[in-house]
């Protein structure tokens, strides 16, 4: 079986990533090989790998036969359990990723190296920890300005400023434009009053002014000139430290209020909650799971339950404040298993970038062994108007087991949602209809009606194709 | 410089300013030199070898 070129790896001619089976291999050219060797000797590298800040990487003694093309060297990277992208991250996640990037930049400069770019897509998350994955970004030679500064502004700093200074959100913007927010666009988003905001004067306004004025110059000769005029590593470090201080100070007010208002939902007198917990725990323990999706994870209680026996849990919710809160708790506990993401189930992340494959669609990143869809279906069918059959088709197509909670129309929450719709709009939203549709697509492993009588839980296995 | 990425001249200058007074001084030095160049190609090209680099950027 040949190795497949990773569809996201094509911009850097001196390096290409190949995926073969479960392995992530990277072919590198001669200059990149020299940079790699310098990196392994740099004092910050091994401790960073040990901490989980840089993806574990080894050079292979020989190029595997399935790797196309002559390469000066081949590296193997540890695989990230589930890929995610900045348009799915919360404010705090993007901020922590940015801080890591800057810390690595400062460490590189101290070691006489630099980083070639400043792209948010050079980072991934393992559970609640950001990890830097683009090894060839580290290069020898630390004099001269940081080439990644503009990309860092466009894909990391500006989205953070948008949240901190305007209370707006960045996920839609980043999904709409992988290159991020340009300085000119950022200036427009902040408005003239924005010039007094932290970090705006230089990184946004000056940057936007310079962008128009100077770009016709040959950047390469300017780099040489700046180096010759004394732009040393110390200067670049000063820039990096200034950026770090700025990012460290940025806050999202909404998330902070939720954080201080948060109280752990305590042990339950509620019989429904007990029965639900028991049912989910049984389903989680039913079979080992490499990957679990918790769709509509809310405060993450069930994601945490699933994490007890799964390798990786991806916990998704539509509300960025809720997910940010969950992330901050996970980060405080240094949780490396649960990856919280912001995403609308009715509009999941599509394939983006070149050939619409550079950044794979959410559903193309790994088959879940188990999915949790608790307290979700009524939001999808009643509020989002998704067809019940279509929703169940989507779940069945994933191939893994499903735990799904049907919320009766007479449940107080469902009743409230239905109240704002025309009376006959959701006539089909009934348990008998639901169970019929389920039976056509799944085998029922187990089901239980919760004591209050308003909700039923199902543990399902998709029928084999043609069944 | 090995980057596949075009860093953008404007971004480099801003970066220098962010670095502080030392950075501004560096930009000042380069700016002065260049100020005598692309706009006055004919005059400077004869006197300064570095202008050949600037003139080559078409």
Short mmCIF file of C-alpha atoms in Angstrom, two decimals:
data_model
loop_
_atom_site.label_atom_id
_atom_site.label_comp_id
_atom_site.label_asym_id
_atom_site.label_seq_id
_atom_site.Cartn_x
_atom_site.Cartn_y
_atom_site.Cartn_z
CA UNK A 1 0.00 0.00 0.00
CA UNK A 2 1.54 3.29 -1.10
CA UNK A 3 1.86 6.27 1.18
CA UNK A 4 -0.56 9.06 0.41
CA UNK A 5 0.58 12.63 0.25
CA UNK A 6 -1.23 14.60 2.94
CA UNK A 7 -3.54 16.95 1.04
CA UNK A 8 -2.55 19.80 3.31
CA UNK A 9 1.15 19.49 2.69
CA UNK A 10 2.17 21.13 -0.55
CA UNK A 11 3.39 24.66 0.05
CA UNK A 12 6.91 24.01 1.24
CA UNK A 13 8.96 22.45 -1.56
CA UNK A 14 11.59 21.20 0.87
CA UNK A 15 9.22 18.99 2.85
CA UNK A 16 6.13 16.84 2.30
CA UNK A 17 4.00 14.83 4.69
CA UNK A 18 2.82 11.35 3.82
CA UNK A 19 0.19 9.26 5.57
CA UNK A 20 0.58 5.53 5.48
CA UNK A 21 -1.56 3.31 7.62
CA UNK A 22 -1.42 4.91 11.04
CA UNK A 23 1.94 6.54 10.47
CA UNK A 24 2.79 10.13 9.71
CA UNK A 25 5.99 10.41 7.69
CA UNK A 26 7.72 13.49 6.34
CA UNK A 27 10.26 13.60 3.53
CA UNK A 28 12.70 16.49 3.82
CA UNK A 29 15.25 18.02 1.44
CA UNK A 30 18.92 18.70 2.24
CA UNK A 31 18.51 22.19 3.76
CA UNK A 32 15.57 21.00 5.84
CA UNK A 33 17.69 18.07 6.99
CA UNK A 34 20.39 20.43 8.22
CA UNK A 35 17.74 22.45 10.04
CA UNK A 36 16.36 19.27 11.62
CA UNK A 37 19.76 18.24 12.87
CA UNK A 38 20.30 21.68 14.36
CA UNK A 39 16.90 21.41 16.03
CA UNK A 40 17.71 18.10 17.68
CA UNK A 41 20.85 19.69 19.13
CA UNK A 42 19.02 22.77 20.38
CA UNK A 43 18.65 22.60 24.18
CA UNK A 44 14.95 23.46 24.18
CA UNK A 45 13.87 20.69 21.82
CA UNK A 46 13.88 17.51 23.91
CA UNK A 47 12.28 19.06 26.99
CA UNK A 48 9.58 20.59 24.77
CA UNK A 49 8.82 17.17 23.29
CA UNK A 50 8.78 15.59 26.74
CA UNK A 51 6.29 18.20 27.96
CA UNK A 52 4.09 17.59 24.93
CA UNK A 53 4.65 21.07 23.47
CA UNK A 54 6.25 19.80 20.27
CA UNK A 55 5.09 16.64 18.51
CA UNK A 56 7.44 13.70 19.11
CA UNK A 57 9.58 13.24 16.01
CA UNK A 58 12.33 10.87 15.00
CA UNK A 59 14.48 10.54 11.96
CA UNK A 60 14.15 7.16 10.26
CA UNK A 61 17.40 5.43 9.30
CA UNK A 62 16.11 4.56 5.83
CA UNK A 63 13.39 5.98 3.61
CA UNK A 64 10.49 3.51 3.50
CA UNK A 65 10.02 2.20 -0.04
CA UNK A 66 6.48 3.55 -0.38
CA UNK A 67 7.64 7.15 -0.03
CA UNK A 68 7.65 8.83 -3.42
CA UNK A 69 10.55 11.02 -4.48
CA UNK A 70 14.20 11.33 -3.46
CA UNK A 71 14.48 12.79 0.04
CA UNK A 72 17.60 13.72 1.96
CA UNK A 73 15.93 12.38 5.08
CA UNK A 74 12.66 11.01 6.39
CA UNK A 75 11.07 11.93 9.73
CA UNK A 76 8.29 10.19 11.53
CA UNK A 77 5.86 12.20 13.66
CA UNK A 78 3.67 11.00 16.47
CA UNK A 79 0.11 11.05 15.28
CA UNK A 80 -2.32 13.58 16.74
CA UNK A 81 -5.44 11.64 17.85
CA UNK A 82 -7.97 14.01 16.24
CA UNK A 83 -7.27 16.98 14.01
CA UNK A 84 -8.94 20.30 14.75
CA UNK A 85 -8.62 23.82 13.41
CA UNK A 86 -8.70 27.36 14.77
CA UNK A 87 -12.23 27.91 13.44
CA UNK A 88 -13.33 25.18 15.86
CA UNK A 89 -11.29 26.39 18.81
CA UNK A 90 -12.49 28.67 21.55
CA UNK A 91 -10.92 31.96 22.54
CA UNK A 92 -8.88 30.36 25.33
CA UNK A 93 -7.70 27.57 23.08
CA UNK A 94 -6.47 29.96 20.41
CA UNK A 95 -4.84 32.06 23.08
CA UNK A 96 -3.01 29.11 24.62
CA UNK A 97 -1.89 28.00 21.17
CA UNK A 98 -0.59 31.50 20.46
CA UNK A 99 1.30 31.62 23.75
CA UNK A 100 2.91 28.27 23.00
CA UNK A 101 3.96 29.46 19.56
CA UNK A 102 5.59 32.57 21.01
CA UNK A 103 7.31 30.61 23.77
CA UNK A 104 8.78 28.28 21.18
CA UNK A 105 9.88 31.25 19.09
CA UNK A 106 11.69 32.80 22.04
CA UNK A 107 13.33 29.47 22.87
CA UNK A 108 14.42 29.07 19.25
CA UNK A 109 15.97 32.52 19.16
CA UNK A 110 17.86 31.76 22.35
CA UNK A 111 19.27 28.70 20.60
CA UNK A 112 20.39 30.62 17.53
CA UNK A 113 17.45 29.42 15.46
CA UNK A 114 14.22 30.94 14.26
CA UNK A 115 10.80 29.87 13.03
CA UNK A 116 9.94 30.29 9.36
CA UNK A 117 6.28 31.04 9.84
CA UNK A 118 3.62 32.02 12.35
CA UNK A 119 0.65 30.12 11.05
CA UNK A 120 -2.08 28.95 13.46
CA UNK A 121 -2.31 25.73 11.45
CA UNK A 122 1.14 24.73 12.70
CA UNK A 123 -0.51 23.89 16.00
CA UNK A 124 -2.91 21.16 17.02
CA UNK A 125 -4.54 20.10 20.26
CA UNK A 126 -4.18 16.90 22.20
CA UNK A 127 -6.96 17.01 24.73
CA UNK A 128 -6.66 20.42 26.31
CA UNK A 129 -3.00 20.91 25.42
CA UNK A 130 -1.78 22.70 22.31
CA UNK A 131 1.09 21.03 20.46
CA UNK A 132 3.34 22.39 17.73
CA UNK A 133 3.49 20.05 14.75
CA UNK A 134 5.33 21.82 11.92
CA UNK A 135 8.87 20.68 12.57
CA UNK A 136 10.43 22.18 9.41
CA UNK A 137 9.35 25.60 10.63
CA UNK A 138 12.42 25.59 12.88
CA UNK A 139 15.41 26.88 10.92
CA UNK A 140 19.02 27.81 11.58
CA UNK A 141 19.95 31.44 11.85
CA UNK A 142 18.29 33.91 14.17
CA UNK A 143 19.27 37.29 12.79
CA UNK A 144 16.77 39.47 11.03
CA UNK A 145 13.03 39.93 11.46
CA UNK A 146 10.68 37.05 12.15
CA UNK A 147 9.11 36.00 8.81
CA UNK A 148 6.08 34.66 10.60
CA UNK A 149 5.00 37.90 12.21
CA UNK A 150 2.33 38.79 9.69
CA UNK A 151 0.83 35.29 9.61
CA UNK A 152 0.81 35.27 13.40
CA UNK A 153 -1.13 38.53 13.39
CA UNK A 154 -3.55 37.34 10.71
CA UNK A 155 -4.33 33.86 12.05
CA UNK A 156 -3.78 34.24 15.77
CA UNK A 157 -3.48 37.76 17.19
CA UNK A 158 -6.25 39.50 15.25
CA UNK A 159 -8.90 36.86 15.98
CA UNK A 160 -8.02 37.16 19.66
CA UNK A 161 -8.19 40.95 19.56
CA UNK A 162 -11.58 40.75 17.91
CA UNK A 163 -12.94 38.83 20.88
CA UNK A 164 -11.13 40.75 23.59
CA UNK A 165 -11.78 44.24 22.23
CA UNK A 166 -15.10 43.89 20.41
CA UNK A 167 -16.68 40.85 22.05
CA UNK A 168 -17.20 39.43 18.55
CA UNK A 169 -16.37 35.88 17.50
CA UNK A 170 -13.67 34.70 15.11
CA UNK A 171 -14.69 31.14 14.23
CA UNK A 172 -16.85 32.11 11.26
CA UNK A 173 -14.22 34.50 9.92
CA UNK A 174 -11.45 31.92 10.08
CA UNK A 175 -13.60 29.25 8.53
CA UNK A 176 -14.46 31.66 5.78
CA UNK A 177 -10.88 32.59 5.08
CA UNK A 178 -8.05 30.26 6.08
CA UNK A 179 -5.46 33.01 5.59
CA UNK A 180 -7.07 34.85 8.47
CA UNK A 181 -7.80 38.53 8.98
CA UNK A 182 -5.54 41.02 7.18
CA UNK A 183 -4.26 44.14 8.96
CA UNK A 184 -6.43 46.37 6.78
CA UNK A 185 -9.50 44.28 7.50
CA UNK A 186 -8.69 44.27 11.20
CA UNK A 187 -8.43 48.00 11.19
CA UNK A 188 -11.89 48.17 9.65
CA UNK A 189 -13.28 45.74 12.23
CA UNK A 190 -11.87 47.70 15.16
CA UNK A 191 -13.04 51.01 13.78
CA UNK A 192 -11.25 54.30 14.42
CA UNK A 193 -11.90 54.11 18.16
CA UNK A 194 -9.96 50.88 18.22
CA UNK A 195 -6.65 52.66 17.99
CA UNK A 196 -6.55 53.05 21.76
CA UNK A 197 -7.10 49.37 22.46
CA UNK A 198 -4.24 47.21 23.70
CA UNK A 199 -2.02 46.11 20.87
CA UNK A 200 -4.00 47.92 18.20
CA UNK A 201 -1.79 50.90 17.48
CA UNK A 202 1.24 48.96 16.30
CA UNK A 203 -0.05 45.53 15.30
CA UNK A 204 -3.18 46.76 13.56
CA UNK A 205 -3.07 50.42 12.60
CA UNK A 206 0.62 50.82 11.90
CA UNK A 207 0.60 47.42 10.27
CA UNK A 208 -2.32 48.33 7.99
CA UNK A 209 -0.65 51.59 7.02
CA UNK A 210 2.64 49.85 6.28
CA UNK A 211 0.92 47.05 4.36
CA UNK A 212 -0.29 49.39 1.69
CA UNK A 213 2.80 51.50 1.54
CA UNK A 214 5.75 49.16 1.50
CA UNK A 215 4.79 45.90 -0.07
CA UNK A 216 6.02 46.83 -3.45
CA UNK A 217 9.55 46.68 -2.10
CA UNK A 218 11.48 43.48 -2.52
CA UNK A 219 11.08 41.89 0.86
CA UNK A 220 14.21 39.82 0.56
CA UNK A 221 16.52 42.74 0.01
CA UNK A 222 14.85 44.57 2.87
CA UNK A 223 15.58 41.60 5.12
CA UNK A 224 19.25 41.78 4.18
CA UNK A 225 19.30 45.52 4.75
CA UNK A 226 17.70 45.18 8.16
CA UNK A 227 20.12 42.47 9.18
CA UNK A 228 23.01 44.60 8.01
CA UNK A 229 21.70 47.56 9.97
CA UNK A 230 21.69 45.56 13.20
CA UNK A 231 18.39 43.64 13.37
CA UNK A 232 19.68 40.94 15.68
CA UNK A 233 18.04 38.01 17.44
CA UNK A 234 17.73 40.27 20.49
CA UNK A 235 15.40 42.54 18.56
CA UNK A 236 13.26 39.67 17.35
CA UNK A 237 13.12 38.36 20.89
CA UNK A 238 11.94 41.75 22.05
CA UNK A 239 9.15 41.60 19.46
CA UNK A 240 8.20 38.08 20.53
CA UNK A 241 8.17 39.03 24.20
CA UNK A 242 6.07 42.08 23.51
CA UNK A 243 3.58 39.92 21.61
CA UNK A 244 3.54 37.39 24.37
CA UNK A 245 2.82 40.00 26.99
CA UNK A 246 -0.02 41.33 24.89
CA UNK A 247 -1.62 37.94 24.23
CA UNK A 248 -1.26 36.99 27.87
CA UNK A 249 -3.30 40.03 28.88
CA UNK A 250 -6.19 39.45 26.51
CA UNK A 251 -9.48 38.38 28.09
CA UNK A 252 -12.90 37.36 26.89
CA UNK A 253 -15.35 39.04 29.27
CA UNK A 254 -18.21 36.64 28.58
CA UNK A 255 -16.10 33.63 29.36
CA UNK A 256 -14.73 35.20 32.52
CA UNK A 257 -18.23 35.92 33.82
CA UNK A 258 -19.31 32.36 33.11
CA UNK A 259 -16.16 31.09 34.82
CA UNK A 260 -16.84 32.96 38.03
CA UNK A 261 -20.52 32.01 37.99
CA UNK A 262 -19.81 28.32 37.41
CA UNK A 263 -20.68 25.84 40.10
CA UNK A 264 -20.11 22.13 39.67
CA UNK A 265 -23.50 20.47 39.22
CA UNK A 266 -23.55 18.41 42.34
CA UNK A 267 -24.60 14.87 43.12
CA UNK A 268 -28.13 14.30 42.13
CA UNK A 269 -31.34 13.95 44.04
CA UNK A 270 -32.83 13.85 40.58
CA UNK A 271 -33.82 10.29 39.71
CA UNK A 272 -33.72 11.04 36.00
CA UNK A 273 -30.12 12.14 36.23
CA UNK A 274 -29.11 9.00 38.11
CA UNK A 275 -30.76 6.70 35.61
CA UNK A 276 -29.22 8.59 32.73
CA UNK A 277 -25.75 8.44 34.26
CA UNK A 278 -26.08 4.69 34.77
CA UNK A 279 -27.25 4.10 31.22
CA UNK A 280 -24.44 6.16 29.68
CA UNK A 281 -21.81 4.53 31.89
CA UNK A 282 -22.97 1.09 30.77
CA UNK A 283 -22.86 2.11 27.12
CA UNK A 284 -19.38 3.55 27.52
CA UNK A 285 -18.13 0.37 29.20
CA UNK A 286 -19.86 -1.87 26.66
CA UNK A 287 -16.83 -2.07 24.36
CA UNK A 288 -13.43 -0.33 24.19
CA UNK A 289 -13.53 2.88 22.22
CA UNK A 290 -10.63 4.56 20.52
CA UNK A 291 -12.62 7.64 19.57
CA UNK A 292 -15.81 8.97 21.11
CA UNK A 293 -17.78 11.98 19.91
CA UNK A 294 -19.96 13.80 22.41
CA UNK A 295 -22.30 15.95 20.31
CA UNK A 296 -23.95 18.67 22.33
CA UNK A 297 -21.51 18.18 25.20
CA UNK A 298 -22.74 21.15 27.25
CA UNK A 299 -20.81 21.23 30.54
CA UNK A 300 -18.90 18.10 29.58
CA UNK A 301 -20.15 15.79 32.31
CA UNK A 302 -20.74 12.91 29.91
CA UNK A 303 -17.57 13.55 27.93
CA UNK A 304 -15.71 13.09 31.19
CA UNK A 305 -17.57 9.87 31.79
CA UNK A 306 -16.66 8.60 28.34
CA UNK A 307 -13.01 9.56 28.90
CA UNK A 308 -12.75 6.98 31.67
CA UNK A 309 -12.61 4.17 29.15
CA UNK A 310 -11.98 5.80 25.78
CA UNK A 311 -8.66 6.88 24.27
CA UNK A 312 -9.88 10.16 22.85
CA UNK A 313 -13.11 12.07 23.35
CA UNK A 314 -14.09 14.93 21.06
CA UNK A 315 -16.69 17.07 22.81
CA UNK A 316 -18.58 19.42 20.54
CA UNK A 317 -21.11 22.12 21.29
CA UNK A 318 -22.61 25.05 19.48
CA UNK A 319 -22.20 27.64 22.25
CA UNK A 320 -18.65 29.06 22.38
CA UNK A 321 -18.98 30.27 25.97
CA UNK A 322 -20.03 26.84 27.17
CA UNK A 323 -17.18 25.16 25.33
CA UNK A 324 -14.65 27.72 26.53
CA UNK A 325 -15.72 27.09 30.09
CA UNK A 326 -15.31 23.35 29.61
CA UNK A 327 -11.89 23.89 28.02
CA UNK A 328 -10.69 26.04 30.91
CA UNK A 329 -11.67 23.35 33.39
CA UNK A 330 -9.94 20.69 31.30
CA UNK A 331 -6.83 22.83 30.98
CA UNK A 332 -6.72 23.44 34.71
CA UNK A 333 -6.74 19.66 35.19
CA UNK A 334 -4.22 19.13 32.37
CA UNK A 335 -6.62 16.76 30.67
CA UNK A 336 -5.05 15.21 27.56
CA UNK A 337 -7.94 13.02 26.48
CA UNK A 338 -10.90 15.31 25.93
CA UNK A 339 -10.78 17.77 23.03
CA UNK A 340 -13.52 20.41 23.29
CA UNK A 341 -14.60 22.12 20.05
CA UNK A 342 -17.14 24.68 18.91
CA UNK A 343 -19.23 23.50 16.02
CA UNK A 344 -22.82 23.57 14.84
CA UNK A 345 -24.01 20.03 14.21
CA UNK A 346 -26.37 21.31 11.54
CA UNK A 347 -23.44 22.97 9.77
CA UNK A 348 -20.35 20.89 10.57
CA UNK A 349 -16.90 21.94 9.39
CA UNK A 350 -16.58 21.20 5.69
CA UNK A 351 -13.39 20.42 3.79
CA UNK A 352 -11.55 23.71 3.25
CA UNK A 353 -8.61 25.09 1.39
CA UNK A 354 -7.02 23.71 -1.75
CA UNK A 355 -9.25 21.12 -3.43
CA UNK A 356 -11.46 21.42 -0.36
CA UNK A 357 -9.20 18.82 1.18
CA UNK A 358 -6.35 20.82 2.66
CA UNK A 359 -8.24 20.94 5.95
CA UNK A 360 -10.46 17.85 6.04
CA UNK A 361 -14.12 17.95 6.91
CA UNK A 362 -15.03 17.05 10.49
CA UNK A 363 -16.52 13.75 9.37
CA UNK A 364 -13.33 12.81 7.49
CA UNK A 365 -10.98 12.97 10.44
CA UNK A 366 -11.62 9.61 11.99
CA UNK A 367 -14.43 7.14 12.53
CA UNK A 368 -15.99 7.37 15.99
CA UNK A 369 -16.48 4.07 17.82
CA UNK A 370 -19.18 5.66 19.93
CA UNK A 371 -21.27 8.82 19.68
CA UNK A 372 -23.25 10.48 22.43
CA UNK A 373 -26.26 12.53 21.35
CA UNK A 374 -27.80 13.38 24.70
CA UNK A 375 -30.42 16.11 24.95
CA UNK A 376 -29.73 16.94 21.33
CA UNK A 377 -32.42 15.60 19.01
CA UNK A 378 -35.09 18.12 20.04
CA UNK A 379 -32.69 20.99 19.27
CA UNK A 380 -31.97 19.53 15.86
CA UNK A 381 -35.50 18.66 14.81
CA UNK A 382 -37.56 21.37 16.46
CA UNK A 383 -35.24 24.35 16.53
CA UNK A 384 -32.98 23.63 13.55
CA UNK A 385 -35.75 21.98 11.50
CA UNK A 386 -33.58 19.05 10.48
CA UNK A 387 -35.50 15.99 9.32
CA UNK A 388 -35.46 13.24 11.92
CA UNK A 389 -34.80 10.54 9.33
CA UNK A 390 -31.91 12.55 7.90
CA UNK A 391 -30.36 13.04 11.31
CA UNK A 392 -30.54 9.31 12.01
CA UNK A 393 -29.10 8.55 8.56
CA UNK A 394 -26.17 10.80 9.37
CA UNK A 395 -25.51 9.01 12.65
CA UNK A 396 -25.83 5.57 11.08
CA UNK A 397 -23.39 6.50 8.33
CA UNK A 398 -20.66 7.22 10.89
CA UNK A 399 -20.50 3.49 11.59
CA UNK A 400 -20.10 3.58 15.36
CA UNK A 401 -22.48 2.88 18.22
CA UNK A 402 -24.83 5.64 19.25
CA UNK A 403 -26.33 6.66 22.58
CA UNK A 404 -29.23 8.96 21.84
CA UNK A 405 -31.81 10.57 24.09
CA UNK A 406 -35.32 11.13 22.80
CA UNK A 407 -36.99 14.07 24.51
CA UNK A 408 -40.78 13.72 24.49
CA UNK A 409 -42.88 16.58 23.16
CA UNK A 410 -44.45 16.89 26.62
CA UNK A 411 -41.08 17.42 28.27
CA UNK A 412 -41.00 20.99 29.63
CA UNK A 413 -38.01 21.97 27.48
CA UNK A 414 -39.46 20.47 24.29
CA UNK A 415 -42.84 21.97 25.03
CA UNK A 416 -41.26 25.40 25.27
CA UNK A 417 -39.58 24.95 21.90
CA UNK A 418 -42.75 23.68 20.27
CA UNK A 419 -44.78 26.54 21.68
CA UNK A 420 -43.14 29.00 19.33
CA UNK A 421 -43.87 26.91 16.23
CA UNK A 422 -47.13 26.49 14.32
CA UNK A 423 -49.18 23.70 15.87
CA UNK A 424 -48.87 21.22 13.02
CA UNK A 425 -45.25 21.91 12.19
CA UNK A 426 -43.81 19.03 14.21
CA UNK A 427 -46.62 16.53 14.24
CA UNK A 428 -44.11 13.81 13.49
CA UNK A 429 -41.98 14.60 16.48
CA UNK A 430 -43.19 11.59 18.47
CA UNK A 431 -41.53 8.64 20.07
CA UNK A 432 -43.31 6.02 17.97
CA UNK A 433 -42.17 7.74 14.80
CA UNK A 434 -38.68 8.06 16.22
CA UNK A 435 -38.52 4.38 17.16
CA UNK A 436 -39.73 3.29 13.75
CA UNK A 437 -37.00 5.34 12.05
CA UNK A 438 -34.44 4.02 14.50
CA UNK A 439 -35.47 0.42 13.84
CA UNK A 440 -34.92 0.87 10.11
CA UNK A 441 -31.33 1.95 10.64
CA UNK A 442 -30.11 0.48 13.91
CA UNK A 443 -30.25 -2.53 16.14
CA UNK A 444 -31.23 -1.61 19.66
CA UNK A 445 -28.64 -2.82 22.17
CA UNK A 446 -30.54 -1.38 25.10
CA UNK A 447 -33.15 1.24 25.91
CA UNK A 448 -34.56 2.75 29.06
CA UNK A 449 -37.31 5.24 29.82
CA UNK A 450 -36.25 7.74 32.46
CA UNK A 451 -38.41 7.81 35.62
CA UNK A 452 -40.02 11.18 34.90
CA UNK A 453 -41.52 9.72 31.74
CA UNK A 454 -40.37 12.57 29.53
CA UNK A 455 -37.20 11.07 28.09
CA UNK A 456 -36.00 7.74 26.70
CA UNK A 457 -32.45 6.66 26.15
CA UNK A 458 -31.29 4.30 23.43
CA UNK A 459 -28.01 2.48 22.91
CA UNK A 460 -27.81 1.61 19.23
CA UNK A 461 -25.64 -0.22 16.72
CA UNK A 462 -26.00 0.70 13.05
CA UNK A 463 -27.28 -2.16 10.92
CA UNK A 464 -24.81 -3.61 8.48
CA UNK A 465 -25.25 -2.18 4.97
CA UNK A 466 -28.22 -3.74 3.21
CA UNK A 467 -29.73 -4.73 6.57
CA UNK B 1 16.34 33.76 3.95
CA UNK B 2 14.87 30.37 3.35
CA UNK B 3 11.18 30.96 3.76
CA UNK B 4 8.61 29.90 1.17
CA UNK B 5 6.54 32.56 2.81
CA UNK B 6 6.61 36.16 1.66
CA UNK B 7 7.02 38.04 4.92
CA UNK B 8 5.95 41.38 3.47
CA UNK B 9 8.09 44.47 3.77
CA UNK B 10 5.51 46.40 5.74
CA UNK B 11 5.28 43.65 8.35
CA UNK B 12 9.02 43.64 8.87
CA UNK B 13 9.07 47.33 9.53
CA UNK B 14 6.19 47.15 11.98
CA UNK B 15 7.93 44.32 13.76
CA UNK B 16 11.00 46.43 14.24
CA UNK B 17 8.90 49.18 15.77
CA UNK B 18 7.24 46.66 18.09
CA UNK B 19 10.70 45.63 19.27
CA UNK B 20 11.21 49.09 20.68
CA UNK B 21 13.62 51.97 20.30
CA UNK B 22 16.45 49.76 19.06
CA UNK B 23 14.20 48.49 16.28
CA UNK B 24 13.14 51.98 15.31
CA UNK B 25 16.82 52.92 15.09
CA UNK B 26 17.49 50.01 12.73
CA UNK B 27 14.58 50.98 10.50
CA UNK B 28 15.80 54.55 10.56
CA UNK B 29 19.23 53.44 9.34
CA UNK B 30 17.79 51.37 6.49
CA UNK B 31 15.20 53.96 5.65
CA UNK B 32 17.80 56.65 5.25
CA UNK B 33 19.87 54.53 2.92
CA UNK B 34 16.85 53.57 0.83
CA UNK B 35 15.45 57.03 0.74
CA UNK B 36 18.32 57.94 -1.52
CA UNK B 37 17.63 54.97 -3.80
CA UNK B 38 14.53 53.80 -5.70
CA UNK B 39 13.03 57.25 -6.21
CA UNK B 40 16.32 58.60 -7.38
CA UNK B 41 17.66 55.55 -9.15
CA UNK B 42 19.82 57.35 -11.64
CA UNK B 43 21.64 59.48 -9.08
CA UNK B 44 22.29 56.81 -6.43
CA UNK B 45 23.02 53.79 -8.61
CA UNK B 46 26.35 55.12 -9.67
CA UNK B 47 27.56 55.82 -6.13
CA UNK B 48 26.25 52.91 -3.99
CA UNK B 49 26.72 49.22 -4.79
CA UNK B 50 23.80 48.20 -2.59
CA UNK B 51 21.44 50.09 -4.86
CA UNK B 52 22.03 47.40 -7.47
CA UNK B 53 20.07 45.05 -5.23
CA UNK B 54 17.22 47.50 -4.90
CA UNK B 55 17.18 48.23 -8.60
CA UNK B 56 17.04 44.51 -9.40
CA UNK B 57 13.67 44.22 -7.67
CA UNK B 58 11.35 44.85 -10.58
#
